[in-house]
CSV table of C-alpha atoms in Angstrom, one decimal:
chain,number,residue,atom,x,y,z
T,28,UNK,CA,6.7,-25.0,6.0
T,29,UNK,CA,7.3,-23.3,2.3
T,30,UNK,CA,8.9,-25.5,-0.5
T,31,UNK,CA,9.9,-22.3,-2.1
T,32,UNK,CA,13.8,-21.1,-2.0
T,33,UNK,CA,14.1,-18.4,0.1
T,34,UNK,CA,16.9,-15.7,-0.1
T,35,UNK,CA,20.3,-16.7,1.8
T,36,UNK,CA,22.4,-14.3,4.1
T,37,UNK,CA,26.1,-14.6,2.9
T,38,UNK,CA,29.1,-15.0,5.0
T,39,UNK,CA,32.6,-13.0,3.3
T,40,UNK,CA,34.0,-15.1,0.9
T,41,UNK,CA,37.5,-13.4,0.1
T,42,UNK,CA,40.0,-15.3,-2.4
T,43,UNK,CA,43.4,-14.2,-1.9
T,44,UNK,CA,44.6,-11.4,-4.3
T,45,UNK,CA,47.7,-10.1,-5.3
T,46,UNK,CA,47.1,-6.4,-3.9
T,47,UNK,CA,46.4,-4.8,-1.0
T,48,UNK,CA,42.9,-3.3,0.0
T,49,UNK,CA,40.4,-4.5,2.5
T,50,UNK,CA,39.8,-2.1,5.4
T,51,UNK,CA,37.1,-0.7,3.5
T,52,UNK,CA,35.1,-4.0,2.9
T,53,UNK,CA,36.1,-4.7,6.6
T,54,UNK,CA,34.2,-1.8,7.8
T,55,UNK,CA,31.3,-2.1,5.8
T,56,UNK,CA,31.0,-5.5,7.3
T,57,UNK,CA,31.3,-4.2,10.5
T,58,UNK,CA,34.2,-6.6,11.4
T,59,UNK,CA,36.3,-5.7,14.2
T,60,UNK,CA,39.8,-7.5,15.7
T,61,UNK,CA,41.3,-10.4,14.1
T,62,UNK,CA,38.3,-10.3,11.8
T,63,UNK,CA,38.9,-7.4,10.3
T,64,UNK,CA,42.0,-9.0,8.5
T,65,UNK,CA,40.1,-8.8,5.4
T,66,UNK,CA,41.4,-9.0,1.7
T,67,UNK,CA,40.9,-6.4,-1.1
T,68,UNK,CA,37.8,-8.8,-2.9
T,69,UNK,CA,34.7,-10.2,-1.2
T,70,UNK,CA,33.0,-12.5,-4.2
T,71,UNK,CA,29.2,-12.1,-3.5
T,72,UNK,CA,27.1,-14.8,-4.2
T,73,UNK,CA,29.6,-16.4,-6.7
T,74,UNK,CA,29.6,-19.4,-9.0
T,75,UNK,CA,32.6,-18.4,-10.4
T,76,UNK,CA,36.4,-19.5,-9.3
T,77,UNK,CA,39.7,-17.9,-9.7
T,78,UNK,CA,41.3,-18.3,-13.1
T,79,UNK,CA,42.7,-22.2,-13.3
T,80,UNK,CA,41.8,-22.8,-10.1
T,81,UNK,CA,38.7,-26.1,-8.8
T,82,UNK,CA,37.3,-24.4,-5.7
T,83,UNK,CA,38.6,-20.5,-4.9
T,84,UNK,CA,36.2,-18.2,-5.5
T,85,UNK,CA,33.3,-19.8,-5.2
T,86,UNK,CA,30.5,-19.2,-2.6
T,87,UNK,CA,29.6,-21.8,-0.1
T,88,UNK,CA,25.8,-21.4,1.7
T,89,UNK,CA,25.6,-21.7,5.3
T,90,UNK,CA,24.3,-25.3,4.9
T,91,UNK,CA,27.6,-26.3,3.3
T,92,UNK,CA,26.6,-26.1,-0.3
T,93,UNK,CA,28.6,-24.6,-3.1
T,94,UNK,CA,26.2,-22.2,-4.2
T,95,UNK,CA,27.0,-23.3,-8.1
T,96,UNK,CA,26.3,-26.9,-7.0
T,97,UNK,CA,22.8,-25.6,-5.4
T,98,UNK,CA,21.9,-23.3,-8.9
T,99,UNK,CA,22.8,-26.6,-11.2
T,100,UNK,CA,20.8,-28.6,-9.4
T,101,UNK,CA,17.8,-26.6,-9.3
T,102,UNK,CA,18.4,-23.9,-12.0
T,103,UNK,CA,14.5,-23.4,-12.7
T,104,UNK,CA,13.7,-22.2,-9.3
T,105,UNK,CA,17.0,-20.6,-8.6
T,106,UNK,CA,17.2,-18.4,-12.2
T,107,UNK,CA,13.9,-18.9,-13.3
T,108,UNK,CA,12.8,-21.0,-16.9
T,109,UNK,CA,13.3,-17.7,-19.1
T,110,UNK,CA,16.7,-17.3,-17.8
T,111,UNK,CA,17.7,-20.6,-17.9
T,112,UNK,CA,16.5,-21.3,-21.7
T,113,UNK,CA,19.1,-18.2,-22.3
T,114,UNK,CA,22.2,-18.9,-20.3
T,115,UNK,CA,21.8,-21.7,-18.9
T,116,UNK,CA,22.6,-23.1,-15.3
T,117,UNK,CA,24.7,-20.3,-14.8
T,118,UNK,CA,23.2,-17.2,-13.0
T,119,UNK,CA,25.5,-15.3,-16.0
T,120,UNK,CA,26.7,-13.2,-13.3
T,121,UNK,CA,29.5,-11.8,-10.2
T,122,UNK,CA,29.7,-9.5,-8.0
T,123,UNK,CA,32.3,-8.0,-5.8
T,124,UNK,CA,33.4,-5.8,-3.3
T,125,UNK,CA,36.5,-4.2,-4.0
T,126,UNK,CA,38.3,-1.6,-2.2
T,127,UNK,CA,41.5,-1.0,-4.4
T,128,UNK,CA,44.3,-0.2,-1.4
T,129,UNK,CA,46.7,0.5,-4.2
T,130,UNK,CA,46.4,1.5,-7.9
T,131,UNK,CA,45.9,-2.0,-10.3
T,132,UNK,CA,47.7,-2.4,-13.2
T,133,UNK,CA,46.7,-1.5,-16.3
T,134,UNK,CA,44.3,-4.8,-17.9
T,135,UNK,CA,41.0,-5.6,-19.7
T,136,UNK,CA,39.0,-8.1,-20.2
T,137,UNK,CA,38.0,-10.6,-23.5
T,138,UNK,CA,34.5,-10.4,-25.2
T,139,UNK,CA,32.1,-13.1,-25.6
T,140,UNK,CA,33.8,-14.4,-28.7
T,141,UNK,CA,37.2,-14.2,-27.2
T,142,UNK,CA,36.6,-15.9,-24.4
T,143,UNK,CA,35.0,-18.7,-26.6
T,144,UNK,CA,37.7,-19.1,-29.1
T,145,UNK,CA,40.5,-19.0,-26.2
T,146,UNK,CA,39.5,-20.1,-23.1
T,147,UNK,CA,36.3,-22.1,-24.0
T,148,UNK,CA,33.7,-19.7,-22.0
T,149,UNK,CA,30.5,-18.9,-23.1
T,150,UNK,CA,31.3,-15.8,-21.0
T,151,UNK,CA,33.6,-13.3,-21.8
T,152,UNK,CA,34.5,-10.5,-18.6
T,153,UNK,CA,32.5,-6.8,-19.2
T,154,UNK,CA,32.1,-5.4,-16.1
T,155,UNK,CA,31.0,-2.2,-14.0
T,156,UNK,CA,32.2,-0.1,-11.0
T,157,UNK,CA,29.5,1.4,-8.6
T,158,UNK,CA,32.0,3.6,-6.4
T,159,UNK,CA,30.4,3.5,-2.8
T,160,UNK,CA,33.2,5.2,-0.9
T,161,UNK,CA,36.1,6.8,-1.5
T,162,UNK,CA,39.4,7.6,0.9
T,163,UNK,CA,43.3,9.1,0.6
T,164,UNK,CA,43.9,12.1,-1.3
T,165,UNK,CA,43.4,11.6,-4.9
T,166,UNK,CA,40.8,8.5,-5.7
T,167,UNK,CA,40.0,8.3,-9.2
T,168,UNK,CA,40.2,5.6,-12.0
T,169,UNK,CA,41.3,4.8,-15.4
T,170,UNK,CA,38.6,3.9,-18.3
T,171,UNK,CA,40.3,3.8,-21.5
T,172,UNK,CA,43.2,5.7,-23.8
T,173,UNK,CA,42.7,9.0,-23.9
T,174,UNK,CA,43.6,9.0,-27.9
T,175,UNK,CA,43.7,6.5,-30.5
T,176,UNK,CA,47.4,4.2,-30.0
T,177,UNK,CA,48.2,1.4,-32.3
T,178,UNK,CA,48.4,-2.5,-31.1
T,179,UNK,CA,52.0,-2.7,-32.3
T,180,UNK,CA,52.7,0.7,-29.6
T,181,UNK,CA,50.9,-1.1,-26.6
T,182,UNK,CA,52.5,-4.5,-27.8
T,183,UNK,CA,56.0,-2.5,-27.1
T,184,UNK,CA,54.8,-0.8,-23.8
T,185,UNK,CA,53.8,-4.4,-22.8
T,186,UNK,CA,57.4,-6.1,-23.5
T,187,UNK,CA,59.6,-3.3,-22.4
T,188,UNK,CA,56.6,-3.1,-19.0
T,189,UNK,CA,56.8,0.8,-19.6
T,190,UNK,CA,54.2,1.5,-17.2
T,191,UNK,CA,54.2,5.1,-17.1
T,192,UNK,CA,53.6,5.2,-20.9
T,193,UNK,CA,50.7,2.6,-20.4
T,194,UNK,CA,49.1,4.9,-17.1
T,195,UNK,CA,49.6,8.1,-19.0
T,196,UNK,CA,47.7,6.9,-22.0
T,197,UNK,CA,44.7,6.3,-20.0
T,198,UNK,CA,42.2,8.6,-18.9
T,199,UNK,CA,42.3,9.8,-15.5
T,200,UNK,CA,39.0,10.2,-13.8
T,201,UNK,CA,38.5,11.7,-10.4
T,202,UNK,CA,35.2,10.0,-8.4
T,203,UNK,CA,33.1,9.7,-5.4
T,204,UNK,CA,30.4,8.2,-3.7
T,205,UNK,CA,27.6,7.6,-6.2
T,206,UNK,CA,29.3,7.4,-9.1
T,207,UNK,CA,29.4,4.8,-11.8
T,208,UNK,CA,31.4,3.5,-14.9
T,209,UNK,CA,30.5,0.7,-17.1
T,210,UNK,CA,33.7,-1.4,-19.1
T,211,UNK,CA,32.9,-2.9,-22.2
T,212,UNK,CA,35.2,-6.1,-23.0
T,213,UNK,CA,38.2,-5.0,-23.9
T,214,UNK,CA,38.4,-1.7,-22.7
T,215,UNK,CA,41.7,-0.9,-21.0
T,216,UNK,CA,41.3,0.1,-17.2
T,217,UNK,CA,42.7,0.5,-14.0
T,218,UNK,CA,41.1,1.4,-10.5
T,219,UNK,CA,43.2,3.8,-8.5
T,220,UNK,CA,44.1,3.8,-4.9
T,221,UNK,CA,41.5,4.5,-2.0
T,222,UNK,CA,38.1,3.8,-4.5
T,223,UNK,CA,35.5,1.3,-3.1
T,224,UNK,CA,33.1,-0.6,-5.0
T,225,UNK,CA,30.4,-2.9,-5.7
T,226,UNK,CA,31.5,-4.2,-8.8
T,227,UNK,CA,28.9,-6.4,-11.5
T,228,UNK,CA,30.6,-8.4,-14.7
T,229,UNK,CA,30.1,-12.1,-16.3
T,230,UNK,CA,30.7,-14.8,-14.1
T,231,UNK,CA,34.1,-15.4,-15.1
T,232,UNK,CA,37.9,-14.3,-13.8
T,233,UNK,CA,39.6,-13.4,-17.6
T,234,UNK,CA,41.8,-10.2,-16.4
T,235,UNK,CA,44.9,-9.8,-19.7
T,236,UNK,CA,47.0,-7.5,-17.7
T,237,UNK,CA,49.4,-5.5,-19.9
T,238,UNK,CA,51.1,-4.0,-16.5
T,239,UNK,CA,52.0,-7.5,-15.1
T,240,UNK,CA,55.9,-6.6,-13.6
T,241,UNK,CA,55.4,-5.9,-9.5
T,242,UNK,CA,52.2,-7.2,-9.8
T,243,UNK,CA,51.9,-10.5,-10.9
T,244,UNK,CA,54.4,-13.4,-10.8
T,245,UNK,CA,54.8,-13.6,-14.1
T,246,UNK,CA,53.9,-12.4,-17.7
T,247,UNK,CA,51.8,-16.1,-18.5
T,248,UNK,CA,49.9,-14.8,-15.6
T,249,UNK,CA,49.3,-11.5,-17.4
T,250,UNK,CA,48.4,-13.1,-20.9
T,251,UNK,CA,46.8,-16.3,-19.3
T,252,UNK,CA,48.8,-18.5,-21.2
T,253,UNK,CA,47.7,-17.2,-24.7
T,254,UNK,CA,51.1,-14.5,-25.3
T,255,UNK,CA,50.3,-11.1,-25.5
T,256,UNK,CA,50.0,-10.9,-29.0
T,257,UNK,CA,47.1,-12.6,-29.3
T,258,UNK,CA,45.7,-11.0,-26.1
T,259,UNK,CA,45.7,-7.6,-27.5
T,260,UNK,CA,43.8,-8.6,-30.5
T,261,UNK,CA,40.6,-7.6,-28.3
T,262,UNK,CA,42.1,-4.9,-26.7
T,263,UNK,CA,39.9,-1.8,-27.4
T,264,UNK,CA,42.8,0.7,-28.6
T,265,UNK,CA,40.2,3.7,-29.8
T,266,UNK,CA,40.7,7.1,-28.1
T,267,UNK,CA,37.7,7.8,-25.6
T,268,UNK,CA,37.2,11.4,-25.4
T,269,UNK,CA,35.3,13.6,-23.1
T,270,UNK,CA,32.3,13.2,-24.7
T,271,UNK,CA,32.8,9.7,-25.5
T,272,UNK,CA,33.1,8.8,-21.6
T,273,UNK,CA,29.8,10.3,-20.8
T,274,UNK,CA,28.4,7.2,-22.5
T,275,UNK,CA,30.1,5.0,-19.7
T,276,UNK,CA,30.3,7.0,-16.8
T,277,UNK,CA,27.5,8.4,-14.6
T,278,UNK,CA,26.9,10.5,-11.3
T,279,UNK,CA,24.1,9.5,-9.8
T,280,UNK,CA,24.6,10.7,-6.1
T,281,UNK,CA,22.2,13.2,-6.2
T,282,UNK,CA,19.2,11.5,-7.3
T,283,UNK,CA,17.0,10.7,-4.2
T,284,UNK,CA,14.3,8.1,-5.6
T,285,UNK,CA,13.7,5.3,-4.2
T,286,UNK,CA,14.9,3.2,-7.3
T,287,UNK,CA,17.9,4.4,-8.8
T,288,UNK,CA,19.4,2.9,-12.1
T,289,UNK,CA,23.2,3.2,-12.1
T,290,UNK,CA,24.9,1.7,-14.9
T,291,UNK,CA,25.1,3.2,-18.5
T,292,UNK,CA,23.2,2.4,-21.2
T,293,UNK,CA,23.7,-1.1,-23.1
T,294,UNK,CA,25.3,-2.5,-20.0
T,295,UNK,CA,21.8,-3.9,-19.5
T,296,UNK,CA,22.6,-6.6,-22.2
T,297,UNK,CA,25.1,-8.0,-19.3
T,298,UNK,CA,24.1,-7.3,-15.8
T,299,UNK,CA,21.7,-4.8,-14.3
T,300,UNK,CA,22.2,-2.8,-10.7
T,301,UNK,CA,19.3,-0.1,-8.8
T,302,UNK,CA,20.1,1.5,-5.6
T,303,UNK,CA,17.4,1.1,-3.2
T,304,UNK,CA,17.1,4.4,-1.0
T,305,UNK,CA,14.4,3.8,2.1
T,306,UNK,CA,13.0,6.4,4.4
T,307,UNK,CA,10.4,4.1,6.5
T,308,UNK,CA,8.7,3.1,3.8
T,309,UNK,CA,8.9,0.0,1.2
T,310,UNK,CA,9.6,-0.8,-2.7
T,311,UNK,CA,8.4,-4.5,-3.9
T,312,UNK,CA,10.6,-6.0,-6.6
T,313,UNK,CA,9.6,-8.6,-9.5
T,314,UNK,CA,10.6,-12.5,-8.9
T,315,UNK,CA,14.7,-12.2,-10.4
T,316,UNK,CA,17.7,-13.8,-9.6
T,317,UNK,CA,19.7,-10.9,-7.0
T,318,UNK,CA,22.2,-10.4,-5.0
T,319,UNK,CA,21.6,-7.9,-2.6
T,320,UNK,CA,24.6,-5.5,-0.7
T,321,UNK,CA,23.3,-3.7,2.0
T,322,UNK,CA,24.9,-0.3,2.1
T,323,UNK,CA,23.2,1.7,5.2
T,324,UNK,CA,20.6,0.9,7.9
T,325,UNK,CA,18.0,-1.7,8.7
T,326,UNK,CA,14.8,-2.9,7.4
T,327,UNK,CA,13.1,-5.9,6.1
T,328,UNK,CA,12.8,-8.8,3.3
T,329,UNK,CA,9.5,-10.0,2.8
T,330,UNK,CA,8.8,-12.6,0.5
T,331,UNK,CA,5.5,-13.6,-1.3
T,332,UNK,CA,5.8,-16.6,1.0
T,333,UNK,CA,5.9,-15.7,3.8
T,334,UNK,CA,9.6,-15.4,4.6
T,335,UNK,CA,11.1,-12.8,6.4
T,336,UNK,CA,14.9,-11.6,6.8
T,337,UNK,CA,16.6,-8.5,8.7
T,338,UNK,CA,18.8,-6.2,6.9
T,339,UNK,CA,21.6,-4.2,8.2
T,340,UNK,CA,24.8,-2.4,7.1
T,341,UNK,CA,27.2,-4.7,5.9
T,342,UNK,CA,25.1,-8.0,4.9
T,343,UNK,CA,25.0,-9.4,1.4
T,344,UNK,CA,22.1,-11.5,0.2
T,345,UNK,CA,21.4,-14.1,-2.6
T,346,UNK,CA,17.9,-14.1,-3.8
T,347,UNK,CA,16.3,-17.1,-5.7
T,348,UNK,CA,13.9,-16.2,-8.4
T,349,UNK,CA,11.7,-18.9,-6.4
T,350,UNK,CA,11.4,-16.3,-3.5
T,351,UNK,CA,8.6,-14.6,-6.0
T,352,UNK,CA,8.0,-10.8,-5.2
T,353,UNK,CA,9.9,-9.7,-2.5
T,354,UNK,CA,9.4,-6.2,-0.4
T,355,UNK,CA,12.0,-4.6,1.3
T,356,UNK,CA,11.3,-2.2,3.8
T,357,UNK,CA,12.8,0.2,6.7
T,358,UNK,CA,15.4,2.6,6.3
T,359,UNK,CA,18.3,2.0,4.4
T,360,UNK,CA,20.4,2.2,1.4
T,361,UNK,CA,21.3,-1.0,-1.0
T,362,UNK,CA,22.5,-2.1,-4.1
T,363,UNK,CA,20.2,-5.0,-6.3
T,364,UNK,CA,22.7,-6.6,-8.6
T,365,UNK,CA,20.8,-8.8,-11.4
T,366,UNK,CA,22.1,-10.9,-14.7
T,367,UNK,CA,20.3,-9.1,-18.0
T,368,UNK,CA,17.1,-9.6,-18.4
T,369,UNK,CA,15.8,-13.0,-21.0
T,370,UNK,CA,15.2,-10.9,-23.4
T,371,UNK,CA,18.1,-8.9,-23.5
T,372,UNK,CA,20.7,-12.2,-24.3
């Protein structure tokens, strides 16, 4: 029998949120009846919790293991010695799927520094949307204000909880299956209603949300216990133009290859993601840390070990750089989700 880690199906692991969403994740998972009660966030191979909270959040194996327990103890074989002499024990990485059943409130995230000065993280929160489905009338999101604003302006937008001001300051994007946008820390965002996706950022659960009234319960739950003031001291208040949003956003439905890179350039310095696109053949992948959502169809894992595990619609897998080279095979459409490379941190 092999020694070697092998890659883990995951059950849903769905926190509670404060808005609704969920059919979408609940179809993709193929869940049906009283299981299809799902919530608007499945946290995919996680070793991160909910902000202030010991245990939500995180992913627990089949064996009964918290999978953050299970990469501690065995961080080499888990993350590989390259990774681990950069960030640690931590796989430096989250993803989600989130299907946005209503528009989110306008927020961002802190950077690296932030996050280390405020709230004692090593991480900060830049993220990425893959959009895998879209539904309603009018999906689109928000990435960042449209023209230059000063902090003092959003500091008043944020007390009086003008959120039309806030909303209309943003830029409105229209999207669809197969398209992409990357948010740097600090950019302000929102996802709209009816948008589904498979979302990437740093492990940790930092949201400042400017738009906290009918969303949250509070505004200490939209500043995080720091005050707003000090919050928007790395909110990104620089206008992003037309041209300036090409750099973040991509449309990459219409590329067939097999291997597809999605995300902007630079996001590579935080996470990386390739749709894999199968038509009875097979695409090896280098020994990396994964997670792996399965989009469409069936095929195969094969590991350099020996080990192998069926794929269909709906499943999400966490793959151990211990695994080695793996192969997947058959026909179907996924999503690989990796931390940055070594030599990228």
């Amino acid at each position: 029998m092999s020694t070697h880690l092998e890659p883990i199906r995951l059950p849903a692991n769905q926190p509670p949120q404060f808005y609704r969403g969920g059919d979408a994740i609940a179809a993709l998972r193929g869940a049906t009846g009283t299981d299809s009660k799902f919530g608007p966030e499945d946290w995919v191979g996680s070793v991160t919790t909910m902000f202030g909270q010991d245990t939500n959040g995180l992913t627990k194996l089949p064996s009964g293991v918290w999978l953050r327990d299970a990469v501690r103890e065995n961080a080499e074989a888990w993350l590989g010695a390259a990774h681990v002499a950069k960030l640690g024990d931590s796989t430096g990485l989250l993803v989600k799927l989130l299907d946005a059943g209503q528009r989110l409130p306008v927020h961002f995230h802190p950077s690296d520094s932030f996050a280390e000065k405020h709230f004692d993280s090593h991480f900060g929160k830049t993220e990425a949307w893959i959009v895998v489905g879209t539904y309603g009338d009018d999906p689109r999101v928000y990435p960042g204000f449209k023209e230059t604003v000063s902090k003092a302006t959003v500091a008043e937008w944020t007390r009086e909880q003008d959120a039309p001001s806030m909303l209309g300051a943003l830029n409105s994007v229209p999207v669809q299956a197969g398209d992409t946008v990357y948010i740097p820390a600090g950019l302000p965002h929102a996802i709209g209603e009816g948008v589904f996706v498979v979302e990437l950022q740093q492990p940790t659960d930092f949201s400042l949300t400017l738009e906290w009234r009918d969303f949250l319960a509070s505004p200490e739950k939209g500043h995080l216990g720091i005050g707003f003031d000090t919050a928007i001291e790395t909110l990104d208040t620089s206008g992003w133009d037309t041209e300036r949003l090409t750099t973040i956003v991509k449309h990459t439905a219409e590329d067939k290859a097999t291997s597809v890179d999605l995300l902007a350039a630079g996001s590579d310095e935080f996470f990386r993601a390739d749709r894999v696109q199968l038509t009875g053949g097979s695409l090896a992948f280098d020994p990396s840390f994964s997670v792996l959502v399965v989009l469409d169809g069936a095929g195969t894992l094969r590991t350099e070990h020996g080990g192998e595990f069926a794929l269909a619609k709906g499943e999400t897998y966490v793959v151990p750089f211990d695994a080695g080279q793996v192969e997947a095979s058959g026909s179907l459409t996924a999503i690989r989700c990796r931390p940055p490379a070594p030599e990228k941190r």
